[in-house]
Tab-separated table of C-alpha atoms in Angstrom:
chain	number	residue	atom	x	y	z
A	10	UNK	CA	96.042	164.770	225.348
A	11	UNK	CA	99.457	163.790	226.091
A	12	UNK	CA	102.788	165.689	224.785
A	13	UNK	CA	106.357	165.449	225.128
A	14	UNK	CA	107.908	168.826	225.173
A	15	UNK	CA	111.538	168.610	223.356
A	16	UNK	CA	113.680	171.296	225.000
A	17	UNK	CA	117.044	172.889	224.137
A	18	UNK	CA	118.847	176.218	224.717
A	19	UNK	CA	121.148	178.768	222.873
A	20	UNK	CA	123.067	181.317	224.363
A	21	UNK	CA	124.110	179.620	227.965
A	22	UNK	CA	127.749	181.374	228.305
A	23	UNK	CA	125.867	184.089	230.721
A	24	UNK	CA	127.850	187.248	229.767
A	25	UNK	CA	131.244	185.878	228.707
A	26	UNK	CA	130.907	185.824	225.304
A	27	UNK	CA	128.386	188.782	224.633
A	28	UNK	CA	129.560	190.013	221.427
A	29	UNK	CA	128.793	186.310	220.079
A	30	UNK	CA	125.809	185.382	222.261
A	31	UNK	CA	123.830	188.404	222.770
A	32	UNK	CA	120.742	186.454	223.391
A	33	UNK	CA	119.902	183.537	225.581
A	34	UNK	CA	116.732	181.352	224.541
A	35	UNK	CA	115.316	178.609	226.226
A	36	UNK	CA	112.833	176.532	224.668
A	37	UNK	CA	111.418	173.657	222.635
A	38	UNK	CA	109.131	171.685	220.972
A	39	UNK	CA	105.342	170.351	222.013
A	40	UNK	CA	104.867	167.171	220.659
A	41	UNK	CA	101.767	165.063	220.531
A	42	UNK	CA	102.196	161.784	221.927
A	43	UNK	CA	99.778	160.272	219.075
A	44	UNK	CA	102.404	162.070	216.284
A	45	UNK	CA	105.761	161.149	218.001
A	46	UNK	CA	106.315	157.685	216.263
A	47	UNK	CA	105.670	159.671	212.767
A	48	UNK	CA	107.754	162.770	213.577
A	49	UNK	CA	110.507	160.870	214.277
A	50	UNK	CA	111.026	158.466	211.644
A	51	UNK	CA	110.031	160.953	209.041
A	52	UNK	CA	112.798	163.416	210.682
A	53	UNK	CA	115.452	160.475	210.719
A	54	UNK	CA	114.781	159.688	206.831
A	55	UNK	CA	116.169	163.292	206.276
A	56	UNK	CA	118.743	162.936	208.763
A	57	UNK	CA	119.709	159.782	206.843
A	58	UNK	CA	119.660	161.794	203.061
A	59	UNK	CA	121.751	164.329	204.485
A	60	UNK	CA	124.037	161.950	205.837
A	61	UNK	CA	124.078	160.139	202.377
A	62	UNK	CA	124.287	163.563	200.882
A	63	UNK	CA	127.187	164.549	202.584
A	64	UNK	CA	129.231	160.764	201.987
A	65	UNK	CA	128.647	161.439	198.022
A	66	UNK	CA	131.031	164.166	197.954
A	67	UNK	CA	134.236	162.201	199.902
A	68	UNK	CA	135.651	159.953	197.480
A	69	UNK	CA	138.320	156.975	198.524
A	70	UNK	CA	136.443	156.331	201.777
A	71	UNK	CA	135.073	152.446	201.667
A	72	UNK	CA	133.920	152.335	205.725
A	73	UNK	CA	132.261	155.900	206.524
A	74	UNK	CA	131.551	154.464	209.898
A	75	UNK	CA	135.015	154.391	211.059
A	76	UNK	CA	134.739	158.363	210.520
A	77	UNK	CA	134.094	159.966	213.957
A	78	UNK	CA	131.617	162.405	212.131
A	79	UNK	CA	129.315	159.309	210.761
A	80	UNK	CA	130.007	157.081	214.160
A	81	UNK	CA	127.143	159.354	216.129
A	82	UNK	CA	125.616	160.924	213.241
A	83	UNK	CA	123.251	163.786	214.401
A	84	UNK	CA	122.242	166.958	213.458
A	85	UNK	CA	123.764	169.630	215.381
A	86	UNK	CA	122.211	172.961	214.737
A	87	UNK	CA	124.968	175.548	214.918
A	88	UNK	CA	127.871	173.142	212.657
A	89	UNK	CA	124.918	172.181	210.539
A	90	UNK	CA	124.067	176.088	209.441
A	91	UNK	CA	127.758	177.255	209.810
A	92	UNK	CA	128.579	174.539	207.553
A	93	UNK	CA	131.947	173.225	209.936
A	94	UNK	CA	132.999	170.013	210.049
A	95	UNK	CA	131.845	167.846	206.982
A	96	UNK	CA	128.371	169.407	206.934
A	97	UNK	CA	130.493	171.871	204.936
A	98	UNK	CA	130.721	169.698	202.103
A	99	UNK	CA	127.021	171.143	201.280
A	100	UNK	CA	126.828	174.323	199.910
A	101	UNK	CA	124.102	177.077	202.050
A	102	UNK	CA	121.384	176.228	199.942
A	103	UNK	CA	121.180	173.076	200.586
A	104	UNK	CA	121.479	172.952	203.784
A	105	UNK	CA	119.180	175.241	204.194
A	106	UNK	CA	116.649	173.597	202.004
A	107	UNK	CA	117.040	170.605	204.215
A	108	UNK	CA	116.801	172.406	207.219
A	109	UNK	CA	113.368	174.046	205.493
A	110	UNK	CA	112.379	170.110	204.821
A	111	UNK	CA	112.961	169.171	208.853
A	112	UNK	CA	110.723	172.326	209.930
A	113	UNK	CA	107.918	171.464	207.881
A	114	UNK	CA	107.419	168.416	209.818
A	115	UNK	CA	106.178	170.692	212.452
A	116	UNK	CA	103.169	171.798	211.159
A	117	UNK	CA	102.459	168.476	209.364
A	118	UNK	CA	102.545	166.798	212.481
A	119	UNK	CA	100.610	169.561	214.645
A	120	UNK	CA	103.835	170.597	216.800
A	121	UNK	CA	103.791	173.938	218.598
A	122	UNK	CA	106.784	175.967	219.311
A	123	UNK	CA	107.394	177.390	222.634
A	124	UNK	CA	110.119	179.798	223.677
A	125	UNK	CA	111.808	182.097	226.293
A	126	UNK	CA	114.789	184.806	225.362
A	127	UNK	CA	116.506	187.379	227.127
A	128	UNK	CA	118.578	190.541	225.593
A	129	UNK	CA	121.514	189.933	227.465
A	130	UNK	CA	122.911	193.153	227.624
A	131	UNK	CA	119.391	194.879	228.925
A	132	UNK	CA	119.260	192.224	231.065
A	133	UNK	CA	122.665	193.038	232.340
A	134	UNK	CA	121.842	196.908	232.899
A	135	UNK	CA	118.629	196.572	234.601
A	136	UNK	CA	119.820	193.868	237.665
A	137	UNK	CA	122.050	195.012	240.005
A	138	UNK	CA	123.866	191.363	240.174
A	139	UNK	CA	125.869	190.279	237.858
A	140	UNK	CA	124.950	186.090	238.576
A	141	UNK	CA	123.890	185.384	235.203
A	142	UNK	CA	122.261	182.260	237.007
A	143	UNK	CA	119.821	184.137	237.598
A	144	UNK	CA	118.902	185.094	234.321
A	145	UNK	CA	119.636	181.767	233.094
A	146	UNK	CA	116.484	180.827	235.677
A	147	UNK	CA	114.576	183.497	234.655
A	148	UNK	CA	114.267	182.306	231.074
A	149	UNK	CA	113.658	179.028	232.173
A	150	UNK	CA	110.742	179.715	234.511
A	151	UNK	CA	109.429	181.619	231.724
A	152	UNK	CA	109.465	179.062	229.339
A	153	UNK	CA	107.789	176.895	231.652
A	154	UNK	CA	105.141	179.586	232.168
A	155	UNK	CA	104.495	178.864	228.571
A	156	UNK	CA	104.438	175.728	228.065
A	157	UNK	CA	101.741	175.310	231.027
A	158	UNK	CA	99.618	177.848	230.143
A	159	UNK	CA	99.187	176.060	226.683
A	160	UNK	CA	98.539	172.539	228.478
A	161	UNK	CA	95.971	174.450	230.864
A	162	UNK	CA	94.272	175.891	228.002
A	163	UNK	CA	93.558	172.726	226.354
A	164	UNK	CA	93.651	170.300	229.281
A	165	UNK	CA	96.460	168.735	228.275
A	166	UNK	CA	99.656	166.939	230.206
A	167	UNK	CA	103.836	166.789	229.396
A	168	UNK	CA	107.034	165.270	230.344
A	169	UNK	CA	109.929	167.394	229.566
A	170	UNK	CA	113.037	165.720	227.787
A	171	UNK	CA	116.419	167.213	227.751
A	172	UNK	CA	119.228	167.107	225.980
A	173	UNK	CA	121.981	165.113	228.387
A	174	UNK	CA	123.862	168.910	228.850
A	175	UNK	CA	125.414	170.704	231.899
A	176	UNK	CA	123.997	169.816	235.085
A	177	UNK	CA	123.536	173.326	235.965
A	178	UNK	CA	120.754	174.660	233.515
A	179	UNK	CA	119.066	170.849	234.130
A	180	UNK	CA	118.885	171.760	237.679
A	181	UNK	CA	117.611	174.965	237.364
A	182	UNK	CA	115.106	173.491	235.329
A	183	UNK	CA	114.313	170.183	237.724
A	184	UNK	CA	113.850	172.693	240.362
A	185	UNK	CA	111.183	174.423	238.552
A	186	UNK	CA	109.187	172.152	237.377
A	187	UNK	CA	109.061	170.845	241.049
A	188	UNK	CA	107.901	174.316	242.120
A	189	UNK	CA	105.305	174.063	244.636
A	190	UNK	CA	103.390	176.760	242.355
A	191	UNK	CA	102.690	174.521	239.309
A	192	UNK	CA	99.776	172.787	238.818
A	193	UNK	CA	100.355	169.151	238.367
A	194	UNK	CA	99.823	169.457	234.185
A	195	UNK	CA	103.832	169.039	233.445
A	196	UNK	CA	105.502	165.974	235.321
A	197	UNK	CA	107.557	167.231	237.860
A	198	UNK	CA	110.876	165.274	236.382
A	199	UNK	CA	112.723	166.538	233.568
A	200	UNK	CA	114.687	163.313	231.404
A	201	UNK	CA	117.884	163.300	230.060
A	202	UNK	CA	118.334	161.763	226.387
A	203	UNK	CA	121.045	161.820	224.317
A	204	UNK	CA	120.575	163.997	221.363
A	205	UNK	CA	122.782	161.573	218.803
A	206	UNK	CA	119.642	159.045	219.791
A	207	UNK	CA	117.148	161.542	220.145
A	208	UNK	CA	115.699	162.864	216.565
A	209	UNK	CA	113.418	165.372	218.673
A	210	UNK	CA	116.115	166.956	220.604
A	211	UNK	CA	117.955	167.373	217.525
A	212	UNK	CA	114.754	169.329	216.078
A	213	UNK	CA	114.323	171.020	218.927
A	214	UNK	CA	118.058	172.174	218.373
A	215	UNK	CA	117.385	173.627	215.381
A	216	UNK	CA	114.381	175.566	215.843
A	217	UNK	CA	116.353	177.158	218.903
A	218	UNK	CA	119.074	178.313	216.889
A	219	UNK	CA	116.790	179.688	214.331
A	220	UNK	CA	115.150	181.848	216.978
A	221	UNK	CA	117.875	183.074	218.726
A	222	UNK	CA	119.228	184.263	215.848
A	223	UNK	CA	116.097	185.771	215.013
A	224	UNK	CA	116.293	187.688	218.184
A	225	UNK	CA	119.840	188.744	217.567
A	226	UNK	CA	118.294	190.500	214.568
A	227	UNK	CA	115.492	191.878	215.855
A	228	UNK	CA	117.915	193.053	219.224
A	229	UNK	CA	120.239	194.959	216.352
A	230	UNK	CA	123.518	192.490	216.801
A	231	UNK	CA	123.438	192.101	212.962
A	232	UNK	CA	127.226	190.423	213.142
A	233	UNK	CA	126.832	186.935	212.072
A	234	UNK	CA	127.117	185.386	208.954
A	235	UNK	CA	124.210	184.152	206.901
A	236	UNK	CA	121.821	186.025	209.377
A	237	UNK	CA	119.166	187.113	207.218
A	238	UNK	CA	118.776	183.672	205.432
A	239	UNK	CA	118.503	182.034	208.966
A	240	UNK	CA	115.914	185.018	210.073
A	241	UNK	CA	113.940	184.587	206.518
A	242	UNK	CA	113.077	180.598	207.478
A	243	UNK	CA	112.184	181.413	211.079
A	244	UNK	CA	109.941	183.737	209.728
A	245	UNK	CA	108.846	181.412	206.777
A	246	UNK	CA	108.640	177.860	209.011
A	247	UNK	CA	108.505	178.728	212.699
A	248	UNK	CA	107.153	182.033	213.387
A	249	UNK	CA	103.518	181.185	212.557
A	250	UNK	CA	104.166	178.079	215.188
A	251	UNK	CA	105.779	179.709	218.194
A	252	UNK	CA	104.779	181.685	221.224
A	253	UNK	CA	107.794	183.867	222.256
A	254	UNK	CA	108.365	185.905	226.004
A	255	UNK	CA	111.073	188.210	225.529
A	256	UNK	CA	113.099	190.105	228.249
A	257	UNK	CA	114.477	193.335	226.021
């Protein structure tokens, strides 16, 4: 079988910004090739309700295209659940009941979760440099580790999309999946897509900012707002889905 394995990332200051970011994930989304058509338009008819959703509640606006927010419509994870910008305009529950009706297209459609997260500060204690680089690699190798082990297991073969990001984590990631070590079942390039035109990276976005903050909870930094209703639906729509390696 053939997949396409939708990857994204949360966490990638290094140790800058530890008291917000405790946790850096790495990970994504294993598609089937057969269900990718499906996924995606049935992902982009919510996208388009929650658009619509969020246009009912602005009144004296004739042309919401000429709105920067509607121009390049997409759903971005961490404004979407923090409710900034206009996704604010929706109260929690219904964004999260939305977000609930975007996970559930996993399972319909047979999608397996695959992620990689490091405690930063145990990470921090236990390697004598400080090049969070390094750990940044780290999680990425063992994501791939992951992801391969699943395609070896059932015979199966991936290309790796990307959101179109910062050129250092999509290096570190080119340069392993050209690793002399691999096997040959995950092509050896990693694309770049833009996530505005790429419903799959925008799923992908989400279920990595569910699970990160499902490790910050689990890790003890209990800090951020709304945490147990975003830990409740990874628990309720991913957890029975994904395959987690942890550094803690």
């Amino acid at each position: 079988m053939i997949y396409g394995f939708y990857v994204d990332e949360s966490g990638n200051t290094g140790f800058g910004d530890m008291a917000n970011q405790p946790v850096v994930s790495y990970g994504g989304i294993l598609v089937p090739n057969e269900h990718l058509v499906n996924i995606e338009q049935d992902f982009f008819a919510i996208s388009c309700k929650i658009k619509l959703e969020i246009q009912n509640t602005i009144q004296g606006v004739s042309h919401f295209d000429d709105m920067s927010f509607f121009k390049k419509f997409e759903i971005h994870s961490s404004h979407f659940f923090k409710g900034a910008n206009l996704f604010g305009n929706l109260s929690l529950e219904q964004r999260l009941r939305l977000a609930e009706d975007m996970l559930n297209l996993l399972r319909q459609y047979k999608v397996k979760v695959f992620v990689a997260a490091i405690n930063k500060s145990v990470y921090k204690n236990n390697q004598p440099s400080s090049a969070h680089i390094k750990m940044h690699g780290l999680c990425i190798s063992e994501m791939v580790n992951l992801l391969e082990n699943e395609l070896l297991s059932t015979t199966s073969t991936a290309a790796v999309l990307t959101d179109n990001g910062r050129d250092d984590e999509y290096n570190l990631l080119s340069n392993e999946l050209k690793n002399p070590k691999r096997t040959g079942v995950i092509l050896a390039q990693a694309f770049k897509v833009e996530s505005y035109n790429s419903p799959l990276v925008q799923l992908s976005d989400l279920v990595i900012y569910l699970t990160s903050n499902y490790f910050k909870n689990k890790y003890g930094f209990q800090n951020s707002k709304n945490l147990a209703d975003f830990v409740a639906l990874y628990n309720k729509a991913l957890s029975p889905i994904s395959t987690c390696w942890e550094y803690s």
